[in-house]
Amino acid sequence: MRKIIIFLSVWLPLALSAQISTFPYLENFEGTPNATTNLPNGWSESGLSSDGIWSTGNSTSASSAYLTFPSHTNFAYTNDDVCNCDKSADLLITPVFDLSALSAAQVSFDYFNDNGGFSPELTSIAYSIDSGLTFIPFDTLPMVTAWTTKTYDISTLTGAGFDKVVFAIRFDDKGSWAYGLGVDNVAITTPPSCTDPIANNATAITGNSATLSWVETGTATQWQVEYGTAGHTLGTGIKTIVNTDTFKLITGLSASSTYDWYVRAICGPGASDTSAWTTKKSFTTPCGAIMAPFTESFNTTTIPNCWTQSATSGGPWTFGGPGFSWNTSGCPGSSPLDHTGNSGKYAAMDFSVPDAGVILTMPQVDVSALTAPYLQFYFTMCGVGYTPLNQLNVEAFDGTNWNLVSMIQQGTTGWEEFTFTLTSYIFNTNQVQIRFRAEPGGGSVFYGDMAIDD
C-alpha cells in the first residue's frame, strides 16, 4: 500500500454527479453503462480525443491490431491505436465521495497499460477535494504486462471537510499511437488492520536450499510462509510460521527445480487479523552434482538437462543430429549415424561459419563411488581437404580454473573412442566437471565439422 504524496497540478475542471457516502464502494464495470458516456452512471470523462474518450467493454472490444488487452471481465478502456487521435489527456473520473464520516480509507483498482515495447505512454492518478474543479496528481503508474492491482492509503482524505473527494486516472499517449489503458475494480474500502508484506526475491539459492525474505509494511511480528513446486495451488504447499525474523531458510529442495512461494502477516488471532497472501514469487534451484557412473547419449534435440553452452563467437552445439551436411572431400557425404545406435542422436558442432570458443559444459559429477574415475567418449571429425585441422579441447575444472586435459586435433574414419584418467582433476573431495571447447584450426574450417556421443 502507498500513501499519497501531494503536489499541485491543475487538470481540466469538471462538474460531477451526486455524492457517494456508503462504503465499501466497488465499481467493476459489469453493469449496463450510460448510453451517452458508455461508462457507469455517476462516472464521467474528459479529454481531447475524438473517439468518445473512454468506453466500457471486454478484452475483445478493447483490443486492436497493435494493442491486445489480456482476457478479463468488463472494464473501462481507452485505445489510441484505433482512432490515432489526440489522447494526451484522457481522464477517467469517479463519482464524488463523501469521506467525512471515515477515519481511514484506501482506494484500489486494477489496470493494464502494456504498449508492446514501444515508446512509453504516461498513466497517472490524481485526487480532488472540490468535486473535481481541480486535481492534484499523486502517482505515476509503471508499465505492466498483466493486469495489476494498485492500492493507496487515502486516510489523509478522510474526516471533517472531505465530503467532495474525486479520483481521476489520466492516460497520455505522448503524441504517438499503439497505446492504451484498461481500468477495473475501482474500490474504496477500510484499510485492513493487518497489511500485506512485500516479498523479495529468493537469495542464497543452492541445489537444496534457499532464503526467502520480505518487508513488513505494518506492525506484524509473525508471518506464515508457504512454498511448493512451481504451479502448485496456494493452500496446498508446505507452510511454516516465522517469528520476529523477516526471512526464512528453507531446505530439502530438489536440484534443478522451480518453486513458488508466498508470505502473509499474522497480526493476531482469527482470519480478520491475517493479511492477504503476497503475489507469487518464484525461484529455480541450480543443478546438483550427478552421481557417477554417468552416461550422456544426447538422445533429444535440445541440450541435456543441467548442461550449458557458450561461445566467444559462432556456435552453438546442436543436439539430436543429423542437423547439417559433412564435408564431402574424402569424408562421408552426409551426417553420420550416432554411436549409440538409436536413430542418429549426438552432439555436433558445425564449423560452417566463423566459430571460436564454442563450449559445451557438463554438470558436476560426484565420483565418490569410483576408485579410479575416468572420462570416456566417442568423437568423429573429417580430417581431409584442409589444414590445420579444427580442435576439440577437453578441459577439467579444479574449483577455480579450467585446465586442459587434452587437445584432439585429428580426423577420424568414423566414431573413435577417447579416454582420459580424471584422478588428478578431482576437486572438493569428490567432484569432477568437464567441458568440450571447439576451436577453429585456422584452415578451411567448414571442412572440419565434429561430433561427440556417449
GROMACS .gro file of N, CA and C in nm, residues 213-281:
model
  207
  213SER      N    1   1.276  -1.390   0.188
  213SER     CA    2   1.268  -1.273   0.275
  213SER      C    3   1.157  -1.181   0.228
  214TRP      N    4   1.117  -1.090   0.315
  214TRP     CA    5   1.007  -1.000   0.285
  214TRP      C    6   1.021  -0.873   0.368
  215VAL      N    7   0.943  -0.771   0.331
  215VAL     CA    8   0.942  -0.644   0.402
  215VAL      C    9   0.807  -0.631   0.472
  216GLU      N   10   0.808  -0.608   0.601
  216GLU     CA   11   0.685  -0.587   0.677
  216GLU      C   12   0.639  -0.443   0.659
  217THR      N   13   0.514  -0.425   0.619
  217THR     CA   14   0.461  -0.291   0.593
  217THR      C   15   0.378  -0.236   0.709
  218GLY      N   16   0.354  -0.320   0.809
  218GLY     CA   17   0.277  -0.276   0.925
  218GLY      C   18   0.352  -0.300   1.053
  219THR      N   19   0.285  -0.364   1.148
  219THR     CA   20   0.346  -0.387   1.280
  219THR      C   21   0.354  -0.534   1.316
  220ALA      N   22   0.329  -0.622   1.221
  220ALA     CA   23   0.329  -0.766   1.249
  220ALA      C   24   0.468  -0.814   1.288
  221THR      N   25   0.471  -0.912   1.377
  221THR     CA   26   0.597  -0.976   1.417
  221THR      C   27   0.590  -1.127   1.394
  222GLN      N   28   0.488  -1.170   1.324
  222GLN     CA   29   0.474  -1.312   1.291
  222GLN      C   30   0.420  -1.324   1.149
  223TRP      N   31   0.471  -1.422   1.076
  223TRP     CA   32   0.432  -1.440   0.936
  223TRP      C   33   0.418  -1.589   0.905
  224GLN      N   34   0.342  -1.618   0.803
  224GLN     CA   35   0.330  -1.754   0.754
  224GLN      C   36   0.384  -1.759   0.612
  225VAL      N   37   0.471  -1.854   0.587
  225VAL     CA   38   0.530  -1.874   0.455
  225VAL      C   39   0.477  -2.005   0.398
  226GLU      N   40   0.441  -2.004   0.271
  226GLU     CA   41   0.404  -2.127   0.201
  226GLU      C   42   0.488  -2.139   0.075
  227TYR      N   43   0.541  -2.259   0.049
  227TYR     CA   44   0.617  -2.283  -0.073
  227TYR      C   45   0.587  -2.422  -0.126
  228GLY      N   46   0.612  -2.440  -0.255
  228GLY     CA   47   0.589  -2.569  -0.318
  228GLY      C   48   0.641  -2.566  -0.460
  229THR      N   49   0.634  -2.678  -0.527
  229THR     CA   50   0.683  -2.685  -0.664
  229THR      C   51   0.601  -2.591  -0.753
  230ALA      N   52   0.663  -2.543  -0.858
  230ALA     CA   53   0.600  -2.444  -0.946
  230ALA      C   54   0.465  -2.493  -0.995
  231GLY      N   55   0.366  -2.403  -0.987
  231GLY     CA   56   0.232  -2.435  -1.033
  231GLY      C   57   0.141  -2.493  -0.927
  232HIS      N   58   0.194  -2.515  -0.806
  232HIS     CA   59   0.107  -2.570  -0.702
  232HIS      C   60   0.000  -2.469  -0.664
  233THR      N   61  -0.114  -2.517  -0.619
  233THR     CA   62  -0.226  -2.431  -0.578
  233THR      C   63  -0.200  -2.376  -0.439
  234LEU      N   64  -0.215  -2.244  -0.426
  234LEU     CA   65  -0.196  -2.181  -0.295
  234LEU      C   66  -0.288  -2.247  -0.193
  235GLY      N   67  -0.230  -2.290  -0.082
  235GLY     CA   68  -0.304  -2.362   0.021
  235GLY      C   69  -0.266  -2.507   0.028
  236THR      N   70  -0.197  -2.557  -0.076
  236THR     CA   71  -0.158  -2.698  -0.079
  236THR      C   72  -0.008  -2.718  -0.061
  237GLY      N   73   0.066  -2.609  -0.044
  237GLY     CA   74   0.211  -2.620  -0.030
  237GLY      C   75   0.255  -2.645   0.113
  238ILE      N   76   0.384  -2.636   0.135
  238ILE     CA   77   0.442  -2.653   0.268
  238ILE      C   78   0.435  -2.520   0.341
  239LYS      N   79   0.378  -2.518   0.461
  239LYS     CA   80   0.360  -2.395   0.537
  239LYS      C   81   0.449  -2.397   0.660
  240THR      N   82   0.497  -2.279   0.696
  240THR     CA   83   0.578  -2.265   0.816
  240THR      C   84   0.555  -2.128   0.877
  241ILE      N   85   0.559  -2.119   1.010
  241ILE     CA   86   0.541  -1.994   1.083
  241ILE      C   87   0.678  -1.936   1.117
  242VAL      N   88   0.694  -1.807   1.096
  242VAL     CA   89   0.819  -1.739   1.126
  242VAL      C   90   0.791  -1.629   1.227
  243ASN      N   91   0.867  -1.626   1.334
  243ASN     CA   92   0.852  -1.524   1.437
  243ASN      C   93   0.969  -1.426   1.433
  244THR      N   94   0.938  -1.299   1.441
  244THR     CA   95   1.035  -1.190   1.454
  244THR      C   96   1.116  -1.166   1.327
  245ASP      N   97   1.186  -1.269   1.277
  245ASP     CA   98   1.271  -1.251   1.159
  245ASP      C   99   1.186  -1.236   1.033
  246THR      N  100   1.229  -1.149   0.944
  246THR     CA  101   1.159  -1.133   0.816
  246THR      C  102   1.232  -1.211   0.706
  247PHE      N  103   1.276  -1.330   0.740
  247PHE     CA  104   1.337  -1.420   0.642
  247PHE      C  105   1.322  -1.562   0.690
  248LYS      N  106   1.335  -1.656   0.598
  248LYS     CA  107   1.323  -1.797   0.631
  248LYS      C  108   1.412  -1.879   0.539
  249LEU      N  109   1.499  -1.960   0.597
  249LEU     CA  110   1.580  -2.055   0.521
  249LEU      C  111   1.500  -2.183   0.505
  250ILE      N  112   1.472  -2.221   0.381
  250ILE     CA  113   1.402  -2.346   0.355
  250ILE      C  114   1.500  -2.446   0.297
  251THR      N  115   1.489  -2.570   0.339
  251THR     CA  116   1.581  -2.676   0.299
  251THR      C  117   1.503  -2.795   0.244
  252GLY      N  118   1.577  -2.897   0.203
  252GLY     CA  119   1.513  -3.016   0.150
  252GLY      C  120   1.459  -3.000   0.010
  253LEU      N  121   1.510  -2.901  -0.064
  253LEU     CA  122   1.464  -2.879  -0.201
  253LEU      C  123   1.536  -2.973  -0.297
  254SER      N  124   1.483  -2.984  -0.416
  254SER     CA  125   1.544  -3.066  -0.520
  254SER      C  126   1.623  -2.979  -0.616
  255ALA      N  127   1.736  -3.030  -0.661
  255ALA     CA  128   1.819  -2.955  -0.756
  255ALA      C  129   1.747  -2.941  -0.889
  256SER      N  130   1.781  -2.834  -0.961
  256SER     CA  131   1.727  -2.809  -1.094
  256SER      C  132   1.574  -2.811  -1.094
  257SER      N  133   1.515  -2.743  -0.995
  257SER     CA  134   1.369  -2.740  -0.982
  257SER      C  135   1.322  -2.598  -0.955
  258THR      N  136   1.201  -2.566  -1.001
  258THR     CA  137   1.143  -2.434  -0.980
  258THR      C  138   1.037  -2.441  -0.871
  259TYR      N  139   1.039  -2.343  -0.782
  259TYR     CA  140   0.946  -2.337  -0.670
  259TYR      C  141   0.873  -2.203  -0.669
  260ASP      N  142   0.747  -2.205  -0.625
  260ASP     CA  143   0.669  -2.084  -0.600
  260ASP      C  144   0.655  -2.066  -0.449
  261TRP      N  145   0.649  -1.939  -0.405
  261TRP     CA  146   0.629  -1.916  -0.262
  261TRP      C  147   0.549  -1.790  -0.236
  262TYR      N  148   0.488  -1.785  -0.118
  262TYR     CA  149   0.403  -1.675  -0.075
  262TYR      C  150   0.429  -1.649   0.073
  263VAL      N  151   0.393  -1.530   0.119
  263VAL     CA  152   0.403  -1.497   0.261
  263VAL      C  153   0.286  -1.407   0.299
  264ARG      N  154   0.237  -1.420   0.421
  264ARG     CA  155   0.135  -1.330   0.473
  264ARG      C  156   0.166  -1.298   0.618
  265ALA      N  157   0.118  -1.182   0.663
  265ALA     CA  158   0.142  -1.138   0.800
  265ALA      C  159   0.032  -1.191   0.891
  266ILE      N  160   0.069  -1.221   1.014
  266ILE     CA  161  -0.026  -1.262   1.117
  266ILE      C  162  -0.020  -1.156   1.226
  267CYS      N  163  -0.128  -1.079   1.240
  267CYS     CA  164  -0.130  -0.968   1.335
  267CYS      C  165  -0.203  -1.002   1.463
  268GLY      N  166  -0.273  -1.113   1.465
  268GLY     CA  167  -0.349  -1.152   1.583
  268GLY      C  168  -0.428  -1.277   1.553
  269PRO      N  169  -0.507  -1.324   1.649
  269PRO     CA  170  -0.587  -1.445   1.626
  269PRO      C  171  -0.703  -1.416   1.531
  270GLY      N  172  -0.740  -1.516   1.454
  270GLY     CA  173  -0.854  -1.502   1.365
  270GLY      C  174  -0.815  -1.457   1.227
  271ALA      N  175  -0.901  -1.491   1.130
  271ALA     CA  176  -0.872  -1.459   0.991
  271ALA      C  177  -0.870  -1.310   0.965
  272SER      N  178  -0.947  -1.231   1.042
  272SER     CA  179  -0.952  -1.087   1.019
  272SER      C  180  -0.822  -1.018   1.056
  273ASP      N  181  -0.740  -1.084   1.135
  273ASP     CA  182  -0.611  -1.027   1.174
  273ASP      C  183  -0.497  -1.093   1.100
  274THR      N  184  -0.525  -1.146   0.982
  274THR     CA  185  -0.423  -1.203   0.894
  274THR      C  186  -0.430  -1.131   0.760
  275SER      N  187  -0.315  -1.092   0.707
  275SER     CA  188  -0.315  -1.021   0.579
  275SER      C  189  -0.343  -1.116   0.465
  276ALA      N  190  -0.362  -1.060   0.348
  276ALA     CA  191  -0.371  -1.143   0.228
  276ALA      C  192  -0.233  -1.200   0.196
  277TRP      N  193  -0.231  -1.308   0.121
  277TRP     CA  194  -0.104  -1.362   0.074
  277TRP      C  195  -0.043  -1.265  -0.028
  278THR      N  196   0.087  -1.258  -0.031
  278THR     CA  197   0.153  -1.180  -0.135
  278THR      C  198   0.133  -1.249  -0.270
  279THR      N  199   0.159  -1.177  -0.377
  279THR     CA  200   0.155  -1.240  -0.508
  279THR      C  201   0.270  -1.341  -0.518
  280LYS      N  202   0.257  -1.432  -0.609
  280LYS     CA  203   0.354  -1.542  -0.623
  280LYS      C  204   0.493  -1.491  -0.656
  281LYS      N  205   0.591  -1.547  -0.587
  281LYS     CA  206   0.732  -1.529  -0.622
  281LYS      C  207   0.788  -1.667  -0.657
   0.00000   0.00000   0.00000
